[in-house]
PDB file of C-alpha atoms in Angstrom:
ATOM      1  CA  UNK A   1       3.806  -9.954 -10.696  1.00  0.00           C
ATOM      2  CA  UNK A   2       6.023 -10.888  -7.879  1.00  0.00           C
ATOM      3  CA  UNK A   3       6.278 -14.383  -7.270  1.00  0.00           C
ATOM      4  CA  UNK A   4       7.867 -16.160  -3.908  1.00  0.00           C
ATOM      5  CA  UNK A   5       7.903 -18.683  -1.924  1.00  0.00           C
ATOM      6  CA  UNK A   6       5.153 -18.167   1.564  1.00  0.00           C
ATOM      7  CA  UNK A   7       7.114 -18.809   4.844  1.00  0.00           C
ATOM      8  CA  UNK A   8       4.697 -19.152   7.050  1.00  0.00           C
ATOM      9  CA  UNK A   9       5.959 -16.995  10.022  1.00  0.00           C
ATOM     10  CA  UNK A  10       8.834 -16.615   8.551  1.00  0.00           C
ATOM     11  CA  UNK A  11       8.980 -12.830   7.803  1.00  0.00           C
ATOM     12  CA  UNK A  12      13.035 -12.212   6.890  1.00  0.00           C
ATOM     13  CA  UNK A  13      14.044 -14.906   4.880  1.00  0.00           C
ATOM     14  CA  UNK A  14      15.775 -13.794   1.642  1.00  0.00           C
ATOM     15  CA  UNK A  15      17.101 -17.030   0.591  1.00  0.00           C
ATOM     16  CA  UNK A  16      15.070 -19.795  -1.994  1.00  0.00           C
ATOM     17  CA  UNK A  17      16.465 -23.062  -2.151  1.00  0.00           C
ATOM     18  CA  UNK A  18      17.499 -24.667  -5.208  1.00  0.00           C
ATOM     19  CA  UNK A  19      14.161 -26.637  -5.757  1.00  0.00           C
ATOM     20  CA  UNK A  20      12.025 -23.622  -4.558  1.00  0.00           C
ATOM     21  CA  UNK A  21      13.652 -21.675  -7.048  1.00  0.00           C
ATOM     22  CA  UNK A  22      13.068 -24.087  -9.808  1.00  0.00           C
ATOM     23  CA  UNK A  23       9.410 -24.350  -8.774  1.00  0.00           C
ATOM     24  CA  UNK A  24       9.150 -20.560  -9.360  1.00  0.00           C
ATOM     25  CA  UNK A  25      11.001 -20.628 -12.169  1.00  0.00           C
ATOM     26  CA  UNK A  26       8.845 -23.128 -13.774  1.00  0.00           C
ATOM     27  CA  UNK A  27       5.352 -21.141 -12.836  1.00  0.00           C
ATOM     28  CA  UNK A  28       6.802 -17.654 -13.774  1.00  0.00           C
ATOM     29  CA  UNK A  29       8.309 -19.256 -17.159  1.00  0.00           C
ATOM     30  CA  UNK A  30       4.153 -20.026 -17.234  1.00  0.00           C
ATOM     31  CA  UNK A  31       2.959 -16.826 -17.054  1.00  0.00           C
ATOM     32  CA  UNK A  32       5.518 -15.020 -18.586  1.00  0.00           C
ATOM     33  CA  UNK A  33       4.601 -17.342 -21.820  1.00  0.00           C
ATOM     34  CA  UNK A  34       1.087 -16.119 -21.186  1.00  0.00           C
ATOM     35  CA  UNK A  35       1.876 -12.929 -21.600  1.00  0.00           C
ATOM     36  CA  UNK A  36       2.410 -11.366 -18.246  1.00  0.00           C
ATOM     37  CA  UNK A  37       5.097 -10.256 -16.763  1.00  0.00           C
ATOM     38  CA  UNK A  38       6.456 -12.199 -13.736  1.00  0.00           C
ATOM     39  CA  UNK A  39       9.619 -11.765 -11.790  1.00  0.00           C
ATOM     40  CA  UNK A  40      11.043 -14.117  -8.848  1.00  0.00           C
ATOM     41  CA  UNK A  41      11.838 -13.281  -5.550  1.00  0.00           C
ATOM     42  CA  UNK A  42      13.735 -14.442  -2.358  1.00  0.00           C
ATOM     43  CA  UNK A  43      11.020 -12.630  -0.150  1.00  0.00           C
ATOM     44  CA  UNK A  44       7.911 -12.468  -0.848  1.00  0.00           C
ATOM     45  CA  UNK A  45       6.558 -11.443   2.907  1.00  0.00           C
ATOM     46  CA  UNK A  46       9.021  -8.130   2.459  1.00  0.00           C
ATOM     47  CA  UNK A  47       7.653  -7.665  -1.352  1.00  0.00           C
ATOM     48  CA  UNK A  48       3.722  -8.044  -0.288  1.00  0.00           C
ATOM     49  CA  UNK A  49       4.666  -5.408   2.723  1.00  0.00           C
ATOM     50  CA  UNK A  50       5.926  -3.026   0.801  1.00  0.00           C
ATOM     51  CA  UNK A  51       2.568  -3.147  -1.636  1.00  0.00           C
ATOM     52  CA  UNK A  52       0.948  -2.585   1.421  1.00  0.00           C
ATOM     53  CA  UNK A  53       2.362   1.180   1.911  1.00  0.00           C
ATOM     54  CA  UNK A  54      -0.015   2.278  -1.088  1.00  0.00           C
ATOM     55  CA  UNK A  55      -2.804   0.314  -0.352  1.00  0.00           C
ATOM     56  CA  UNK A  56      -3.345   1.078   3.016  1.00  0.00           C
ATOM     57  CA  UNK A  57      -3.111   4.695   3.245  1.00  0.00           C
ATOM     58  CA  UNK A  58      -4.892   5.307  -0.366  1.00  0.00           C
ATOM     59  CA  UNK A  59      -7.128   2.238  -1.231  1.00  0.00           C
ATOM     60  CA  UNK A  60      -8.572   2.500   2.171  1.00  0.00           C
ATOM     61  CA  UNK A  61      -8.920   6.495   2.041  1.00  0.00           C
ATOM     62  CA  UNK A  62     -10.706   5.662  -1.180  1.00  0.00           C
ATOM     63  CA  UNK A  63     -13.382   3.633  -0.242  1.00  0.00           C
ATOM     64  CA  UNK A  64     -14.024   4.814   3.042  1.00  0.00           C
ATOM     65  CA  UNK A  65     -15.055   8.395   1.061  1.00  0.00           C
ATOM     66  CA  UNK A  66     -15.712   7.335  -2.019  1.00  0.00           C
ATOM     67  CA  UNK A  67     -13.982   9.691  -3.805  1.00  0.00           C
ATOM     68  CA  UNK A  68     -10.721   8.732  -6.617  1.00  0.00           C
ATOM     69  CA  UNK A  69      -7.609   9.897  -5.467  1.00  0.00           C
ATOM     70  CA  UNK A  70      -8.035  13.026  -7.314  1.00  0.00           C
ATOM     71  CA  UNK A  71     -10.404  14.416  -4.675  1.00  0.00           C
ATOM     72  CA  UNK A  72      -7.093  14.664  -2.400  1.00  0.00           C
ATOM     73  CA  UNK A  73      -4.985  15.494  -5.172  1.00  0.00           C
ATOM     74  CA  UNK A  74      -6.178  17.869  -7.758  1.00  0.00           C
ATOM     75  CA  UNK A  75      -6.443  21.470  -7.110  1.00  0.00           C
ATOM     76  CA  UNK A  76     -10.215  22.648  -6.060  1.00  0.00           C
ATOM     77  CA  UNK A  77     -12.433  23.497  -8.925  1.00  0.00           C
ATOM     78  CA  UNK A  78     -13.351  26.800  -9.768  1.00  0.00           C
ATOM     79  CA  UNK A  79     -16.645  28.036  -7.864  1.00  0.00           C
ATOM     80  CA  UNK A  80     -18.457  28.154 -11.798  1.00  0.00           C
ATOM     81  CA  UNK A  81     -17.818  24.616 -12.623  1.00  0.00           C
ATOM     82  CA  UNK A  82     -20.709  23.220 -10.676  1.00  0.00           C
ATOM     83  CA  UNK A  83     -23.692  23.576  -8.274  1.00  0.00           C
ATOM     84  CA  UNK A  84     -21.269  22.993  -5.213  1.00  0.00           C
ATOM     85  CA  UNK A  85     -18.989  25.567  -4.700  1.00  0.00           C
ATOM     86  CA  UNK A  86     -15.396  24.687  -4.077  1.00  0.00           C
ATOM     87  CA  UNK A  87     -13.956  26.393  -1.117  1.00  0.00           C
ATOM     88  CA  UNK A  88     -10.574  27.898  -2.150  1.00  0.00           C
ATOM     89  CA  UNK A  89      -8.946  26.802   1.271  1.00  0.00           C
ATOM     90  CA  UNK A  90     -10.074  22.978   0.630  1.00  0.00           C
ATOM     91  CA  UNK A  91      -6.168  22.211  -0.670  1.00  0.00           C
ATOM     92  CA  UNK A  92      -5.104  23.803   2.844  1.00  0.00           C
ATOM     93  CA  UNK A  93      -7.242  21.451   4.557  1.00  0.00           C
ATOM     94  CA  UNK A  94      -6.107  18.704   3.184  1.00  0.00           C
ATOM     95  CA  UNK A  95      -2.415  20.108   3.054  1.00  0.00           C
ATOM     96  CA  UNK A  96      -3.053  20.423   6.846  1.00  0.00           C
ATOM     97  CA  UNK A  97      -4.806  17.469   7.917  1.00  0.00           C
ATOM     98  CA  UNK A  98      -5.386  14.527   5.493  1.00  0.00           C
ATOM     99  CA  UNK A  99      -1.632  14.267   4.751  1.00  0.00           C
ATOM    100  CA  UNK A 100      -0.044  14.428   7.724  1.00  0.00           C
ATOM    101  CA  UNK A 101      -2.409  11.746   8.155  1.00  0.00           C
ATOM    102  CA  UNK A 102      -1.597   9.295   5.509  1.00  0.00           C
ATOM    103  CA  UNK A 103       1.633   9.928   5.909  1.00  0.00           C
ATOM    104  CA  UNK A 104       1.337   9.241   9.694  1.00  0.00           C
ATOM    105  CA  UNK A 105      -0.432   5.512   8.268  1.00  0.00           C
ATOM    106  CA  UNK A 106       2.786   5.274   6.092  1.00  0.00           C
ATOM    107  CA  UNK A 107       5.085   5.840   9.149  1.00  0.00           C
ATOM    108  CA  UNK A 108       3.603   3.109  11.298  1.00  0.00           C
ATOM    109  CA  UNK A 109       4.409   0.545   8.671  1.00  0.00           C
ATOM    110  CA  UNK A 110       7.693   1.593   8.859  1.00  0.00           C
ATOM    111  CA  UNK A 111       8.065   1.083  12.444  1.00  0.00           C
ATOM    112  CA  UNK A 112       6.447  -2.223  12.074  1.00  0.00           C
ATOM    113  CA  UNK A 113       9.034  -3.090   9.421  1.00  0.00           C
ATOM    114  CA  UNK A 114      11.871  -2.371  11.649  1.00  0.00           C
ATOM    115  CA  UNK A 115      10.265  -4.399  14.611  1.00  0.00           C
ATOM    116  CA  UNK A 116       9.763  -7.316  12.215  1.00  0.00           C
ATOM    117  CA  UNK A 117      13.602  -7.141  11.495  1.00  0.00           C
ATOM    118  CA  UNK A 118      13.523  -5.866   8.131  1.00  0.00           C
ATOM    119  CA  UNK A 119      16.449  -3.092   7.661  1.00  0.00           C
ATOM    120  CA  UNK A 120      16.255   0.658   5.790  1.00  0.00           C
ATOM    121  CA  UNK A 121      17.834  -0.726   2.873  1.00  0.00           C
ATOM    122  CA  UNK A 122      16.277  -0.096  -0.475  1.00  0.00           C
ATOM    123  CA  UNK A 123      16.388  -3.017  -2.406  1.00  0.00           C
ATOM    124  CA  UNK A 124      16.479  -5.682   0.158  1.00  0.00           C
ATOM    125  CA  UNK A 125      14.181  -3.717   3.225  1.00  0.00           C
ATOM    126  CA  UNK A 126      11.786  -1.343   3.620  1.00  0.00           C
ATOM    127  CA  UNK A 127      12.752   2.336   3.204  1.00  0.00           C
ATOM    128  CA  UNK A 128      12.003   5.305   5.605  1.00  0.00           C
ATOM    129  CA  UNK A 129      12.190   6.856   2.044  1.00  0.00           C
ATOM    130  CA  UNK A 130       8.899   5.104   0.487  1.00  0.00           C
ATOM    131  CA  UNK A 131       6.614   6.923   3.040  1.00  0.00           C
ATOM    132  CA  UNK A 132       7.455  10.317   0.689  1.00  0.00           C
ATOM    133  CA  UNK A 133       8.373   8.243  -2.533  1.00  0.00           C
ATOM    134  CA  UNK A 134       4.943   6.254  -2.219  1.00  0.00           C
ATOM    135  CA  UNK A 135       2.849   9.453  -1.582  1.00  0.00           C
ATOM    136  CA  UNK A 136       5.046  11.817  -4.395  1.00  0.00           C
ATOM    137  CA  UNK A 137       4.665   9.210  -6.701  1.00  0.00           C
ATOM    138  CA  UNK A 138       0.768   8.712  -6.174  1.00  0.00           C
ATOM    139  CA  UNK A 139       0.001  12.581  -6.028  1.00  0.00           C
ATOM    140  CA  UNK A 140       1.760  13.112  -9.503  1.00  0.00           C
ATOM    141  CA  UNK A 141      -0.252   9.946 -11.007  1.00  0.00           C
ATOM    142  CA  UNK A 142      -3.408  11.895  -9.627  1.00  0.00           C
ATOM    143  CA  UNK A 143      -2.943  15.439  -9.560  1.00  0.00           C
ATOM    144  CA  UNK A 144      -4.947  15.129 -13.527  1.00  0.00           C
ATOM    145  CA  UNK A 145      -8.253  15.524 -13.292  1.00  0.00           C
ATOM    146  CA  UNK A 146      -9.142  13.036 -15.592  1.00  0.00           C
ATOM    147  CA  UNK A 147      -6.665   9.875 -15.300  1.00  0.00           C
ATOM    148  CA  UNK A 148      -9.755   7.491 -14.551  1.00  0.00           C
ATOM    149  CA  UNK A 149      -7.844   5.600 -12.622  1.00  0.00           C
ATOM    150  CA  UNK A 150      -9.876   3.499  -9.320  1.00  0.00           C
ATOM    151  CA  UNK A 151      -8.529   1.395  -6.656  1.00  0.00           C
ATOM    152  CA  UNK A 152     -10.147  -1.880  -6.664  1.00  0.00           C
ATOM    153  CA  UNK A 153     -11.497  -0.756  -3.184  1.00  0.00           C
ATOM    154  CA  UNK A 154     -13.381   2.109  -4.672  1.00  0.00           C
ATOM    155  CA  UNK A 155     -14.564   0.011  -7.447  1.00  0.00           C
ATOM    156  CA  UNK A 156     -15.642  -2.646  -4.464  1.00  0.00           C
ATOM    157  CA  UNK A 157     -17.225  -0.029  -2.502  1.00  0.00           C
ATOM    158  CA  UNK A 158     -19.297   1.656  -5.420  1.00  0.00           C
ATOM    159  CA  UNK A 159     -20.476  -1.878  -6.331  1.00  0.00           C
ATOM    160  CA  UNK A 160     -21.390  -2.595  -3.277  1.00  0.00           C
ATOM    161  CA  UNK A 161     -19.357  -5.655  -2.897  1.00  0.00           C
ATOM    162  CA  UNK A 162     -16.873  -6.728  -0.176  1.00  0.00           C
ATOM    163  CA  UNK A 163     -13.571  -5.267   0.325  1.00  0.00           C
ATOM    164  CA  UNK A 164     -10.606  -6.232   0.538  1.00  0.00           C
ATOM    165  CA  UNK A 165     -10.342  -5.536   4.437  1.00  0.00           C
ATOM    166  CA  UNK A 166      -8.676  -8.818   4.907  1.00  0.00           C
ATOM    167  CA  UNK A 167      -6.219  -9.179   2.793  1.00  0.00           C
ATOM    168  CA  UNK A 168      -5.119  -5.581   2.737  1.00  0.00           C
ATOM    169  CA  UNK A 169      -4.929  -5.061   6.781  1.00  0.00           C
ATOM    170  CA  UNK A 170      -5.496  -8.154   7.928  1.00  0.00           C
ATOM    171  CA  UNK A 171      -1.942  -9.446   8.613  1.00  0.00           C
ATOM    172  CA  UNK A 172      -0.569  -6.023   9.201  1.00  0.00           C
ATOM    173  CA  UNK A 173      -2.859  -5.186  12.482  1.00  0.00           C
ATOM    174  CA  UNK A 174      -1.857  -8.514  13.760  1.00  0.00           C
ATOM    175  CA  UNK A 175       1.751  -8.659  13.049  1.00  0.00           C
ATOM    176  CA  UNK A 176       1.336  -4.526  14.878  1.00  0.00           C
ATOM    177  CA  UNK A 177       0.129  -6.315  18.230  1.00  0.00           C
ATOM    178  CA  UNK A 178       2.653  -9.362  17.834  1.00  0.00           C
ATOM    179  CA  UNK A 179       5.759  -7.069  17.871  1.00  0.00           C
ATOM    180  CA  UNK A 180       3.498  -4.222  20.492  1.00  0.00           C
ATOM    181  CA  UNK A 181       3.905  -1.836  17.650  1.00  0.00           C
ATOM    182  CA  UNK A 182       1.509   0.798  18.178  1.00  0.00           C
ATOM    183  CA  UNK A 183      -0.587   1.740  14.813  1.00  0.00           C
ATOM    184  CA  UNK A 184      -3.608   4.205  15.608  1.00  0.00           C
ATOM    185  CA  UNK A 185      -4.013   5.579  12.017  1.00  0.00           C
ATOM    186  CA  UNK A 186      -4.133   2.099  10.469  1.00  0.00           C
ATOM    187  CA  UNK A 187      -6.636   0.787  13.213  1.00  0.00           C
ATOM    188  CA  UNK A 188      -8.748   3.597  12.211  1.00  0.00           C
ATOM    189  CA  UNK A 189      -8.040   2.979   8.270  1.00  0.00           C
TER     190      UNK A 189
END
């Protein structure tokens, strides 16, 4: 767990002063006694933007079909494995047109980033890089069949509970028209 301190409208701050810093100390010293791991940061709006890049080009994809990630990820399944046969160009399709999408999603928050101010830098800004990192890294976690694992939007949607629309996009769409940063794929998301 990241912890920070919230500036409100203040997106670029990388600095905590000395009694912010102990007040974060203090509550990750909490939860790391608990258990869980917790690390400080000096920005927090940079850290949460960065979390974004995954969940807003796969949590969303996710729920909106209601398929895991391995439905984009694993190879098609052989046309004996089931009542529905798998069409042998489905990975083309998706080769062809949902990644260049998601990837698109990934390249608008990019541009946002820059607008906002934050730099290309990896540790301290937000990386052209993560737009391939992000999307390598989650096609290798879900390129097996049978990892189980479910974005709390999927699990949301299948429930049929609310989802995290807010809190995932919310902030992002507006701080896209703040800085006239044009983002068709995540309006659509």
């Amino acid at each position: 767990m990241s912890l920070g301190m919230y500036r409100y409208d203040d997106y670029t701050s990388a600095t905590n002063t000395p009694e912010e810093l102990a007040a974060l100390e203090t509550f990750a010293s909490i939860i790391q006694q608990g258990g869980s791991t917790a690390v400080v940061v000096p920005d927090i709006q940079r850290v949460k933007f960065n979390k974004n890049f995954w969940n807003i080009a796969f949590s969303s994809t996710v729920a909106l079909t209601r398929h895991p990630l391995t439905a984009l990820f694993c190879p098609p399944a052989p046309p004996s494995s089931g009542p529905v046969q798998a069409s042998a160009a489905q990975g083309l399709r998706l080769e062809d047109h949902a990644v260049p999408a998601l990837k698109g999603a990934l390249r608008e928050l990019v541009t946002l980033a820059r607008a906002i101010g934050w730099s290309d830098a990896e540790d301290t800004g937000v990386p052209a890089a993560h737009v391939d990192r992000t999307f390598e890294n989650t096609a290798a976690l879900h390129r097996v069949p049978d990892n189980g694992l479910m974005p709390s939007m999927l699990v949301d949607t299948l429930a049929g509970r609310p989802i995290e629309v807010e809190v995932i996009f919310g902030n992002v769409v507006r701080l896209a028209r703040r800085y006239n940063v044009d983002t068709p794929r995540i309006d659509v998301l």
